[in-house]
Short mmCIF file of C-alpha atoms and ligand atoms in Angstrom, two decimals:
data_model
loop_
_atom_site.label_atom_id
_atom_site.label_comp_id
_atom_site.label_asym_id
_atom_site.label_seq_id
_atom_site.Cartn_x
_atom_site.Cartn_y
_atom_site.Cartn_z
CA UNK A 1 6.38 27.60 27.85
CA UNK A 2 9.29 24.80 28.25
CA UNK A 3 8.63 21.51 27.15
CA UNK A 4 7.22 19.00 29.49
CA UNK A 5 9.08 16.00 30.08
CA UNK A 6 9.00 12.90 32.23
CA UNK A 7 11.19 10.28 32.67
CA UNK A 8 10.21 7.26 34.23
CA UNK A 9 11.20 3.94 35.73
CA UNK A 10 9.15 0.53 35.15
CA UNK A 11 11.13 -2.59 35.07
CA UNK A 12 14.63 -2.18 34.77
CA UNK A 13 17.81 -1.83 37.10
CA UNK A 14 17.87 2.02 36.62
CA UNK A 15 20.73 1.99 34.44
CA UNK A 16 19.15 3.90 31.60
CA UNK A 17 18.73 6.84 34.10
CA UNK A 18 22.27 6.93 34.84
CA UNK A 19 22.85 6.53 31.20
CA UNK A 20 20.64 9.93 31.46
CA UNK A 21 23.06 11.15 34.23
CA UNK A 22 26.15 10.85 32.02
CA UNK A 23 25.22 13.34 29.72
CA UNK A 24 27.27 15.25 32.32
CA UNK A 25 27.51 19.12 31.51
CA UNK A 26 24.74 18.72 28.86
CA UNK A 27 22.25 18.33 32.06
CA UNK A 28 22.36 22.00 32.36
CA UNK A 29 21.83 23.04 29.01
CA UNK A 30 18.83 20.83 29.25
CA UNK A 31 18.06 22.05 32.76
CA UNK A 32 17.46 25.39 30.66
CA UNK A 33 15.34 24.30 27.56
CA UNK A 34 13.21 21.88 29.41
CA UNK A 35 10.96 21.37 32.73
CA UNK A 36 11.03 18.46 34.46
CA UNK A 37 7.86 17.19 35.41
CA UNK A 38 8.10 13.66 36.65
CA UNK A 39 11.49 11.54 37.27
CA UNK A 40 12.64 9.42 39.56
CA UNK A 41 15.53 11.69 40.69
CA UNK A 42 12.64 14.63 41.27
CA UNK A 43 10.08 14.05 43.99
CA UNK A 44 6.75 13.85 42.21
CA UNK A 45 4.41 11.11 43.26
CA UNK A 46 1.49 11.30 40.93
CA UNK A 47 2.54 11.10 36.77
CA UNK A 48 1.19 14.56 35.65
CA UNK A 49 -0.93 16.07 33.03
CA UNK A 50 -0.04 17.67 29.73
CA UNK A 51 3.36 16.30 29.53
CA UNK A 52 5.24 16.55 25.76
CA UNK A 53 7.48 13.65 25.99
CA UNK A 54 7.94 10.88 28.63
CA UNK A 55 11.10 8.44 28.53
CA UNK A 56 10.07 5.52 29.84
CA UNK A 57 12.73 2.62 31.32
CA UNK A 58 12.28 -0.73 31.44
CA UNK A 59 9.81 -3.36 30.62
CA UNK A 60 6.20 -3.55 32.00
CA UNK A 61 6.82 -6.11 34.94
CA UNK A 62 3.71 -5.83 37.47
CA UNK A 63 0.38 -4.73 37.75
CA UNK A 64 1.48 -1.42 38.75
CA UNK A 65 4.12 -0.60 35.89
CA UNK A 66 1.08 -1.61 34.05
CA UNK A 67 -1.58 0.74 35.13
CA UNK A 68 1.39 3.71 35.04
CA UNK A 69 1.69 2.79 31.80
CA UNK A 70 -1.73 3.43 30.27
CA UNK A 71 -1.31 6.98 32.61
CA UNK A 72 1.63 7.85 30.61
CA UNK A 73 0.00 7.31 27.16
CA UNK A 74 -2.99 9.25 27.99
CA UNK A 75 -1.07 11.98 29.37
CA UNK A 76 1.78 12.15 27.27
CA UNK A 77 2.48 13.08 23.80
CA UNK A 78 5.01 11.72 22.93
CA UNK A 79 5.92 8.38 24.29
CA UNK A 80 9.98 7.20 23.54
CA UNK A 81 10.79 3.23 24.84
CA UNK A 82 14.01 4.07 26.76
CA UNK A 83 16.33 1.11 25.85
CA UNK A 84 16.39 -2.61 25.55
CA UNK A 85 13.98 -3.79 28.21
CA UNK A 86 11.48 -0.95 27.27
CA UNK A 87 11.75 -1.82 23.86
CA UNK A 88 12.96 -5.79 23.80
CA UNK A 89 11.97 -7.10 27.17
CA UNK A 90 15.54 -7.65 27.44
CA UNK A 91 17.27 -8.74 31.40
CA UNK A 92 13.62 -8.24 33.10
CA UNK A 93 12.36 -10.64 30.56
CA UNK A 94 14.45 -13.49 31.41
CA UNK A 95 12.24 -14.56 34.10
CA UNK A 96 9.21 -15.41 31.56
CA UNK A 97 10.18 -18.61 31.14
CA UNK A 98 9.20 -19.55 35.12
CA UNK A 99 5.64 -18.67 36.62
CA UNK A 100 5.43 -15.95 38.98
CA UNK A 101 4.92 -18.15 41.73
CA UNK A 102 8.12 -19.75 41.11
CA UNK A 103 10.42 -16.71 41.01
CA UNK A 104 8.73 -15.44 44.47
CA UNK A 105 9.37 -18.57 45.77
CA UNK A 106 13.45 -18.89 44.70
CA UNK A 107 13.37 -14.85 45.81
CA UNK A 108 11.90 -15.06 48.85
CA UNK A 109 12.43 -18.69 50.35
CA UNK A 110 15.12 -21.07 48.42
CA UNK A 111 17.50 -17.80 48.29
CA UNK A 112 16.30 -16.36 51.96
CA UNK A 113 19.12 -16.80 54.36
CA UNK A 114 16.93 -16.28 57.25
CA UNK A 115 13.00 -15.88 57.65
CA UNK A 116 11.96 -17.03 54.00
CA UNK A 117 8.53 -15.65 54.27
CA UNK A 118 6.48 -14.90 50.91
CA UNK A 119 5.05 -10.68 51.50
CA UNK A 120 1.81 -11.75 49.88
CA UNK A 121 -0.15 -10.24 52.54
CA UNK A 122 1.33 -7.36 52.13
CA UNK A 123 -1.76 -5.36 49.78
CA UNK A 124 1.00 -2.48 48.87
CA UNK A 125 3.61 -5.00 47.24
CA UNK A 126 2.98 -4.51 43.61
CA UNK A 127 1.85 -7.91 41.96
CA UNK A 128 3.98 -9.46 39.36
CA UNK A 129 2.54 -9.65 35.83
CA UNK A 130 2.52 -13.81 33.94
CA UNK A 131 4.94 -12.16 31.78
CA UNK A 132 7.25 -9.09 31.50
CA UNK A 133 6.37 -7.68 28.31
CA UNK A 134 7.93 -4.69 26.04
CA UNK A 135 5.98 -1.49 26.22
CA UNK A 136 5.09 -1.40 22.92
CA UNK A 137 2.95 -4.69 23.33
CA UNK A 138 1.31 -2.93 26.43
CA UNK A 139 0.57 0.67 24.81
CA UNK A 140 1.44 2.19 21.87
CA UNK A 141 4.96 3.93 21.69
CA UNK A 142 5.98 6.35 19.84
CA UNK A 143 10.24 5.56 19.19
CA UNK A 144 12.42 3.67 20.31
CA UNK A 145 15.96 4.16 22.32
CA UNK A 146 17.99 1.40 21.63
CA UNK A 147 21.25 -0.74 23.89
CA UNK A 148 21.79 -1.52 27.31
CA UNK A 149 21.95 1.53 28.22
CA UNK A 150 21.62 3.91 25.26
CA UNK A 151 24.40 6.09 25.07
CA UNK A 152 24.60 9.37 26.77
CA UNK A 153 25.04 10.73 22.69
CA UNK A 154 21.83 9.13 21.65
CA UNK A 155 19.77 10.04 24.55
CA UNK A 156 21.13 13.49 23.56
CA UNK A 157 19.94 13.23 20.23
CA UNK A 158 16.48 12.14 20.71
CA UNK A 159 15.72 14.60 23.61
CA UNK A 160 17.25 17.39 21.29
CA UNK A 161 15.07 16.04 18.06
CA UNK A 162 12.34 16.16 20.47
CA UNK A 163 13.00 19.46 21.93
CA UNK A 164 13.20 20.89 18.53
CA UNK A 165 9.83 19.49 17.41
CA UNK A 166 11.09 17.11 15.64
CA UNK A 167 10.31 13.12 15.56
CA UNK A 168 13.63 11.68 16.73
CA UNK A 169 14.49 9.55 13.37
CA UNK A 170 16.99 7.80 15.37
CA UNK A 171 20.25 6.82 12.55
CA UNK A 172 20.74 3.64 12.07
CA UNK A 173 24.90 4.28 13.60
CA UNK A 174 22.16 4.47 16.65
CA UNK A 175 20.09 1.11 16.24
CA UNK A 176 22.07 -1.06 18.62
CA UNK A 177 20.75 -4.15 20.96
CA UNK A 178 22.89 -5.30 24.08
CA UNK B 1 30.58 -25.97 -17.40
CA UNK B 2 28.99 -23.29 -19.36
CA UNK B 3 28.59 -19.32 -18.47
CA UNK B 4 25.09 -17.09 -18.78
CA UNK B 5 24.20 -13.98 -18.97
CA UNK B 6 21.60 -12.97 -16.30
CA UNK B 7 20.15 -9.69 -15.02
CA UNK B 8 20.66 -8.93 -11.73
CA UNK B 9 18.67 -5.29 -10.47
CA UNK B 10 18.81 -3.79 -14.26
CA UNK B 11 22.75 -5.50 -14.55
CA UNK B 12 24.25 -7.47 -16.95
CA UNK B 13 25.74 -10.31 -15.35
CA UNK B 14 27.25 -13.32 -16.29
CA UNK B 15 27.76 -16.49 -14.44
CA UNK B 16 29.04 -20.14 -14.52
CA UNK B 17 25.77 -22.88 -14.64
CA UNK B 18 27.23 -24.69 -11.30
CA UNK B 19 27.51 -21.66 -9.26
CA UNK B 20 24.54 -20.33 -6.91
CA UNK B 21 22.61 -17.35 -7.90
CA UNK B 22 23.72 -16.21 -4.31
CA UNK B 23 27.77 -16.84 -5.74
CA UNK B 24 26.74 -14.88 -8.38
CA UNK B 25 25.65 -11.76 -7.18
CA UNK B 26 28.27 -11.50 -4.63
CA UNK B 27 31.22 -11.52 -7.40
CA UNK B 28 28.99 -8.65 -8.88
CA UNK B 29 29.35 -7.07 -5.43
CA UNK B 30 25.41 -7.20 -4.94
CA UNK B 31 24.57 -7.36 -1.05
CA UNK B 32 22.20 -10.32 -0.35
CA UNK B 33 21.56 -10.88 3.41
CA UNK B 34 22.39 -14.61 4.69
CA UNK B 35 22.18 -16.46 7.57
CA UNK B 36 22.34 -20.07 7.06
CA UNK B 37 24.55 -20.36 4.32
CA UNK B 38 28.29 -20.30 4.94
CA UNK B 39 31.47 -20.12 2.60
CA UNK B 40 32.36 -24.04 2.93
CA UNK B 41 29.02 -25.61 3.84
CA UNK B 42 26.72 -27.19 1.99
CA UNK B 43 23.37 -24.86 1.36
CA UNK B 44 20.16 -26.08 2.45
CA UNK B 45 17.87 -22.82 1.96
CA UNK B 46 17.14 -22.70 5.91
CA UNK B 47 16.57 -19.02 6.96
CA UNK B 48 14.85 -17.81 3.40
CA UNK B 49 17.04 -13.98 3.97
CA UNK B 50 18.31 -14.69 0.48
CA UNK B 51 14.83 -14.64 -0.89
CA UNK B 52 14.96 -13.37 -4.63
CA UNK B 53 12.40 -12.48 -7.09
CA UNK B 54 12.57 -14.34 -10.81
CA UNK B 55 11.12 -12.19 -13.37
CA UNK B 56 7.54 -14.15 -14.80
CA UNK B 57 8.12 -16.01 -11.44
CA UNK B 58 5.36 -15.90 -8.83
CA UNK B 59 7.26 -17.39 -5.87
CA UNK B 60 10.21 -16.68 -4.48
CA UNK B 61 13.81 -18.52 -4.85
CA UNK B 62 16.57 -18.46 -2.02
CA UNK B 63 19.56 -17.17 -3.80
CA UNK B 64 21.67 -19.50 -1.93
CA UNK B 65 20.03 -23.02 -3.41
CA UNK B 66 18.98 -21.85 -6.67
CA UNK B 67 20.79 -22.17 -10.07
CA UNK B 68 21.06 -19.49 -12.86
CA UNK B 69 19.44 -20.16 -15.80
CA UNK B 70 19.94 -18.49 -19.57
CA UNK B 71 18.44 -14.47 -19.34
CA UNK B 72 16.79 -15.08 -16.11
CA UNK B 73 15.87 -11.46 -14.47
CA UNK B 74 16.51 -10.99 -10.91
CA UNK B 75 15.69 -8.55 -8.41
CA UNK B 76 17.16 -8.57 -5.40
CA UNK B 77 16.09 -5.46 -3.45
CA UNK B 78 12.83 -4.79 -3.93
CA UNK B 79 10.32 -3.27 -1.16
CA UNK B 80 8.23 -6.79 -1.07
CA UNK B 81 11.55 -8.29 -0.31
CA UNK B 82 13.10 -6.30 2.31
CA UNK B 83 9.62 -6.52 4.32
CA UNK B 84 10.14 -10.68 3.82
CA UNK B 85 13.55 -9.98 5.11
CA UNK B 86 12.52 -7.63 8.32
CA UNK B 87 9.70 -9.97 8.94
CA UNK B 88 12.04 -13.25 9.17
CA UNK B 89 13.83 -11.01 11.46
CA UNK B 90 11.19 -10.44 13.90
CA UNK B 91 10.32 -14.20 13.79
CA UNK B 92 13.65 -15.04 14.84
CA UNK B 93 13.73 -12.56 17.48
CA UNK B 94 10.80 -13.71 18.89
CA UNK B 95 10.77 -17.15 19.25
CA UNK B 96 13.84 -16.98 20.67
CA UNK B 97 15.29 -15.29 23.88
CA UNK B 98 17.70 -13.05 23.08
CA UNK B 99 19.19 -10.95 25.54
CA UNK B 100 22.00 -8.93 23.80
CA UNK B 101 23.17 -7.31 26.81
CA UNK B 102 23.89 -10.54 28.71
CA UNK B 103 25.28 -12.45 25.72
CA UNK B 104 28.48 -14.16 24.88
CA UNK B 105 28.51 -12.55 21.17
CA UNK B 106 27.10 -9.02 22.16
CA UNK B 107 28.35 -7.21 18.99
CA UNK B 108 29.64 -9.70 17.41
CA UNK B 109 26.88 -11.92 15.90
CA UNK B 110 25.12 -12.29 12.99
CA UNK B 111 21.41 -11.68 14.28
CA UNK B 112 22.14 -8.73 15.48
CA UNK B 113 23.80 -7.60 12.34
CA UNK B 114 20.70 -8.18 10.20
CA UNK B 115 18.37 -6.63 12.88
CA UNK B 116 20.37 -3.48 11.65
CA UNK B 117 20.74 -4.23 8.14
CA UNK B 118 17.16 -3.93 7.74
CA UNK B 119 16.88 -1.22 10.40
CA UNK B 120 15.02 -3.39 12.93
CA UNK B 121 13.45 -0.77 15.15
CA UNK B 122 11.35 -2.65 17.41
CA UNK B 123 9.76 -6.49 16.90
CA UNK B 124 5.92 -6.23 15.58
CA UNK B 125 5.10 -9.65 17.24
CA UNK B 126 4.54 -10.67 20.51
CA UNK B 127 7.43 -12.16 22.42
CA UNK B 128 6.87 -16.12 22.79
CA UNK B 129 9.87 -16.51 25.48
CA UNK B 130 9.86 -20.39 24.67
CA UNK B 131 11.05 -22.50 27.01
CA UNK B 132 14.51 -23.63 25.91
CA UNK B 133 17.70 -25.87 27.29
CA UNK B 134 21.08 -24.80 27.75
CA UNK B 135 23.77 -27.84 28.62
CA UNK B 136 26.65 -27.18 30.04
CA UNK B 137 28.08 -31.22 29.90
CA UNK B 138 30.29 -30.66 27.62
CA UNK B 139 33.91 -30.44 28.73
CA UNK B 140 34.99 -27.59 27.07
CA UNK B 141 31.70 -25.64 25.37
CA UNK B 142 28.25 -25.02 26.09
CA UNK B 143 24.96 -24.87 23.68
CA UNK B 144 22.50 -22.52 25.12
CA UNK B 145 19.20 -23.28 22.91
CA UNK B 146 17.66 -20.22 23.66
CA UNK B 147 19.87 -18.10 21.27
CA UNK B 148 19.78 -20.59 18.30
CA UNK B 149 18.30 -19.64 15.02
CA UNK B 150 18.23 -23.35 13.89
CA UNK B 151 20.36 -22.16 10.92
CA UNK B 152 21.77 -25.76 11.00
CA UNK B 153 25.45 -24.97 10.31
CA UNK B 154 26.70 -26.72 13.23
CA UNK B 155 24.40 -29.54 11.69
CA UNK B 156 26.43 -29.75 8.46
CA UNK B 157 29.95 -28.67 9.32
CA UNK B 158 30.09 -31.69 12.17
CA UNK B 159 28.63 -33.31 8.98
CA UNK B 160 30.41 -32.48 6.26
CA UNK B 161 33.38 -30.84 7.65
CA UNK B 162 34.67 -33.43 10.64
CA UNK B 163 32.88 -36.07 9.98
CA UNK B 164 31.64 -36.90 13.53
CA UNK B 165 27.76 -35.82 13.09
CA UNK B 166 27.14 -35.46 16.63
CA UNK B 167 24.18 -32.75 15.96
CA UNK B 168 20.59 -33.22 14.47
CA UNK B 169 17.61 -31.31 14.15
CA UNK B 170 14.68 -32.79 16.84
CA UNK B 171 10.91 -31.69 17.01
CA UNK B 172 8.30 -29.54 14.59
CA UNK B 173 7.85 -26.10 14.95
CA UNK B 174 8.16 -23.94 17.88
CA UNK B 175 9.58 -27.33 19.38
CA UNK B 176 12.42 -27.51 16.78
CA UNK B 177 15.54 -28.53 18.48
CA UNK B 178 19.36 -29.10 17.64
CA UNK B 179 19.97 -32.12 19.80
CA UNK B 180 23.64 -34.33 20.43
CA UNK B 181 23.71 -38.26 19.69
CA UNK B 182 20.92 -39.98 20.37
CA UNK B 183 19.12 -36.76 21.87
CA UNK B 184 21.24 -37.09 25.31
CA UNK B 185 23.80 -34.15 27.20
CA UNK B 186 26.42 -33.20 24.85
CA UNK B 187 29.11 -33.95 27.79
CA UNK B 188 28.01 -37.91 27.05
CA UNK B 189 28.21 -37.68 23.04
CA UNK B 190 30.62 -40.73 22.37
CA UNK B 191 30.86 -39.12 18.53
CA UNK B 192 31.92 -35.58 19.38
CA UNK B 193 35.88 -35.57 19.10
CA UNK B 194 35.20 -31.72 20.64
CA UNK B 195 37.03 -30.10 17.81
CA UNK B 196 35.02 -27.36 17.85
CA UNK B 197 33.79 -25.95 14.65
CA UNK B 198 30.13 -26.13 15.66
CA UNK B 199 31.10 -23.26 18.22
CA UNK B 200 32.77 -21.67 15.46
CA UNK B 201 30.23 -21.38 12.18
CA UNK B 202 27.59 -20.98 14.84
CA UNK B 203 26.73 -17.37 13.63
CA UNK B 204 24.91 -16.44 17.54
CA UNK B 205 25.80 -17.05 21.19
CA UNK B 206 24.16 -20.39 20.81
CA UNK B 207 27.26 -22.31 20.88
CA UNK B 208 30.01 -20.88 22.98
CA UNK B 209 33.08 -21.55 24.42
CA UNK B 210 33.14 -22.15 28.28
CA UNK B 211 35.16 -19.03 30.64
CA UNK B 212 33.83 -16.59 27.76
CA UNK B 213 31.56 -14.36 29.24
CA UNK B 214 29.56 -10.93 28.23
CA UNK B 215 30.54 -10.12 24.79
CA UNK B 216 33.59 -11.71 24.72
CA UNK B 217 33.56 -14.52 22.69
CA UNK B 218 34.19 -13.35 18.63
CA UNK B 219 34.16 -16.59 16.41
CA UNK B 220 36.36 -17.13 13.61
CA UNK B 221 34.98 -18.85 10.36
CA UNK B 222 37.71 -18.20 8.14
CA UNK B 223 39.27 -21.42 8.90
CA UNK B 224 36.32 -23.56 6.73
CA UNK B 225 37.91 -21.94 3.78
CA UNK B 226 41.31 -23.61 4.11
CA UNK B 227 40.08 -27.12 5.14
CA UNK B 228 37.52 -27.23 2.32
CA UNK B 229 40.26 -25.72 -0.07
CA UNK B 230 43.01 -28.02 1.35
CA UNK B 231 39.95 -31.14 0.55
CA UNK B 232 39.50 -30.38 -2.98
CA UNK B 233 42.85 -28.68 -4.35
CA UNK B 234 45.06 -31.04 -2.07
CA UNK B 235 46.82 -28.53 -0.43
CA UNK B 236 47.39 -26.37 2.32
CA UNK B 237 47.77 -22.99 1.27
CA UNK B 238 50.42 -22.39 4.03
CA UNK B 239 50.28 -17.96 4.44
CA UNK B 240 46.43 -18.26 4.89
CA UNK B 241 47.14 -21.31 7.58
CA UNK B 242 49.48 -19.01 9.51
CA UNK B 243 46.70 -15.90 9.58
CA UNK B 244 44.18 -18.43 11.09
S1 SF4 C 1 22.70 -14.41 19.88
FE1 SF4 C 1 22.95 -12.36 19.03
S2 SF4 C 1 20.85 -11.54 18.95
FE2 SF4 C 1 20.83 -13.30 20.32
S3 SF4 C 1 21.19 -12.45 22.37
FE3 SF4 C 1 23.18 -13.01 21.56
S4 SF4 C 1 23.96 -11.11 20.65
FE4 SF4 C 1 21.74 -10.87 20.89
S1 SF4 C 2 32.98 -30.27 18.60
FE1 SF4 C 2 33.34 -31.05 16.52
S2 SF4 C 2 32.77 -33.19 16.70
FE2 SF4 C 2 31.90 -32.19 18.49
S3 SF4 C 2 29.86 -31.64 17.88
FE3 SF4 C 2 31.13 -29.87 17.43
S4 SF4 C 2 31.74 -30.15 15.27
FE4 SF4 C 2 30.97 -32.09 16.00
S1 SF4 C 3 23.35 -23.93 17.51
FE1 SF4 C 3 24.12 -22.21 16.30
S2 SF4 C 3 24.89 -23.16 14.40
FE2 SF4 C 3 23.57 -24.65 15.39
S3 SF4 C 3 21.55 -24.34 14.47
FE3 SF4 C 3 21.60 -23.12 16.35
S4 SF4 C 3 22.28 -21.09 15.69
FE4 SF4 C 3 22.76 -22.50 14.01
S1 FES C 4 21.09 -18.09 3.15
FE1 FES C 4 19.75 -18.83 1.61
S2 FES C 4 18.10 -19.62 2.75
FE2 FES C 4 19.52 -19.04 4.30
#
């Protein structure tokens, strides 16, 4: 049976994914060796069962990133922080130093140019979290990806490690914040 | 003046009495890790990187402020050390806000060096994201707190170096702050003559020249050499002048 893997997107701008994207031809070797269980560029709503290794983007910003989160580590073996804000807090940590209420409010009324209305009513909207936090300080993670993005090579390298049941040791050439 | 003999990791060694055991080791081409300390500058034993172990020595001695004695043993390498060393690391990183990807010195600063000399794979602590002030009165530079590792060179080389001391050290702790003058905005500092080797020696994107922006700005420090040698020799060693 192929690998299971899942990607996934918390709280960051997406640009790990594309990072993902630009492994260009690579894509179809992997398309081969592994089977895609949960992404967001594959329409799966629910985070699945049984899944080998999960990529996960960005840092844990809301209540909702939060309860995917634990999902992923009880599902998933093997659990890889997918670049700075996964692993640092990075951009989506910037706004820790202002309370929630705050940043809705500059959002949603001081930057509105019309109808600056706070959605707080709306019981869907996921809630912000006090803090954006790392993953690794919300569950435990098994490697890290480093940069903003990681490079299309060392996404390469980890998911063939990984593929090859191996532990991605990632070099240090690799370990590289910003 | 009188020379030693020392041992530095298993190595004879010899050095003078007024030299550093940090000097030392580096003529014997033996990599310490360094933050606060800079060719030119006084040392004040700030960041603790240097850290070295004294044989029949229980604490610890920063290479940088500590003199060599007659057949002392040093290690400078050893497992307790480099988990010191990650550890300061992590401190730094934490009680700080460092975002890399949006910084003036992306890939060119010193923090970010050590985080991969001692293979920094993730921070062990929780993030404090500390409230800090960035001022933007100065004419020409800006000092954006929330990068600085309160390494003090800017400190000594307005100091030592131009003579101005505009900058100080303010608060305890987590509240620890470089502040201008009389603790006002930089832009209002009537001692700053805005020569700007603060923004220089400053080894993060704490102090930063204004227009630079993402990764752009790559400081030069090489110039502290010539003024300090051009202070104490009495001349300007013209070929090195033209390379700055
Ligand atoms: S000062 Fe260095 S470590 Fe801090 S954000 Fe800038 S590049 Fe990163
Ligand atoms: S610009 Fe020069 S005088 Fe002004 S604070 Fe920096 S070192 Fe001191
Ligand atoms: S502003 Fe820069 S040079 Fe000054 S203490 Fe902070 S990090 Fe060091
Ligand atoms: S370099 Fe010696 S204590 Fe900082």
């Amino acid at each position: 049976m192929k690998p299971r893997v899942a990607t996934v997107w918390l709280g960051g701008c997406s640009g790990c994914h594309m990072s993902f994207l630009d492994m260009d031809e690579r894509l179809i070797e992997l398309a081969d060796k592994i089977e895609l269980v949960y992404s967001p560029i594959a329409d799966v709503k629910q985070f699945p069962m049984n899944v080998d290794v999960a990529l996960v983007e960005g840092a844990v910003s809301n209540n909702e990133n939060e309860e995917l989160a634990h999902l992923i580590r009880r599902n998933a073996k093997f659990v890889l922080s997918f670049g700075d804000c996964a692993t640092t807090g990075n951009v989506t940590a910037m706004r820790n130093q202002f309370s929630p209420d705050e940043i809705i409010h500059r959002a949603y009324v001081e930057l509105a140019e019309a109808d600056p209305t706070i959605p707080s009513e709306f019981m869907t909207i996921a809630k912000l979290l006090p803090q954006a936090k790392p993953l690794h300080e919300v569950i435990p993670v098994d490697g890290f990806l480093h940069g903003c993005p990681p490079t299309p090579d060392q996404i390469w390298f980890a998911v063939s490690e990984l593929l090859a049941g191996r532990t991605p040791v990632l070099p240090n050439a690799y370990l590289r914040y910003g | 003046m009188a020379i030693l003999t020392l041992t530095i990791n298993g190595e004879h060694v010899s050095g003078k009495d007024d030299e550093s055991l940090l000097d030392i080791a580096r003529q014997h081409d033996v990599h310490i890790p360094t933050l606060c300390h800079l060719d030119g500058l006084s040392d004040v034993g700030a960041c603790r990187l240097c850290l070295v172990e004294v044989e029949g020595q229980s604490k610890l001695f920063p290479a940088c402020t500590t003199k060599p004695q007659e057949g002392m043993v040093i290690r400078t390498d050893t497992e307790r050390l480099k988990k010191y060393r990650r550890t300061i690391i992590e401190l730094l990183a934490s009680e700080g806000n460092h975002q890399c990807a949006v910084c003036v010195v992306n890939n060119h600063c010193e923090l970010q060096n050590l985080a991969y000399d001692v293979d920094l794979q993730y921070v062990r602590f929780p993030y404090l994201y500390p409230k800090k002030e960035l001022d933007a009165t100065h004419e020409d530079f800006v000092i954006d707190r929330n990068r600085c590792v309160l390494c003090t060179r800017c400190v000594r080389v307005c100091h030592e170096v131009e003579g101005a001391h505009t900058w100080d050290i303010a608060g305890r702790g987590i509240d620890c702050t470089i502040i201008a003058d009389m603790n006002q905005p930089w832009g209002t500092s009537a001692s700053c003559t805005s020569c700007g080797k603060c923004v220089r020696v400053c080894p993060t994107g704490a102090l930063f020249e204004k227009g630079q922006t993402v990764a752009e700005m790559e400081k030069q420090r090489d110039f502290l050499k010539y003024i300090v040698h051009a202070r104490q020799k009495r001349e300007w060693v013209a070929e090195q002048i033209e390379e700055e």
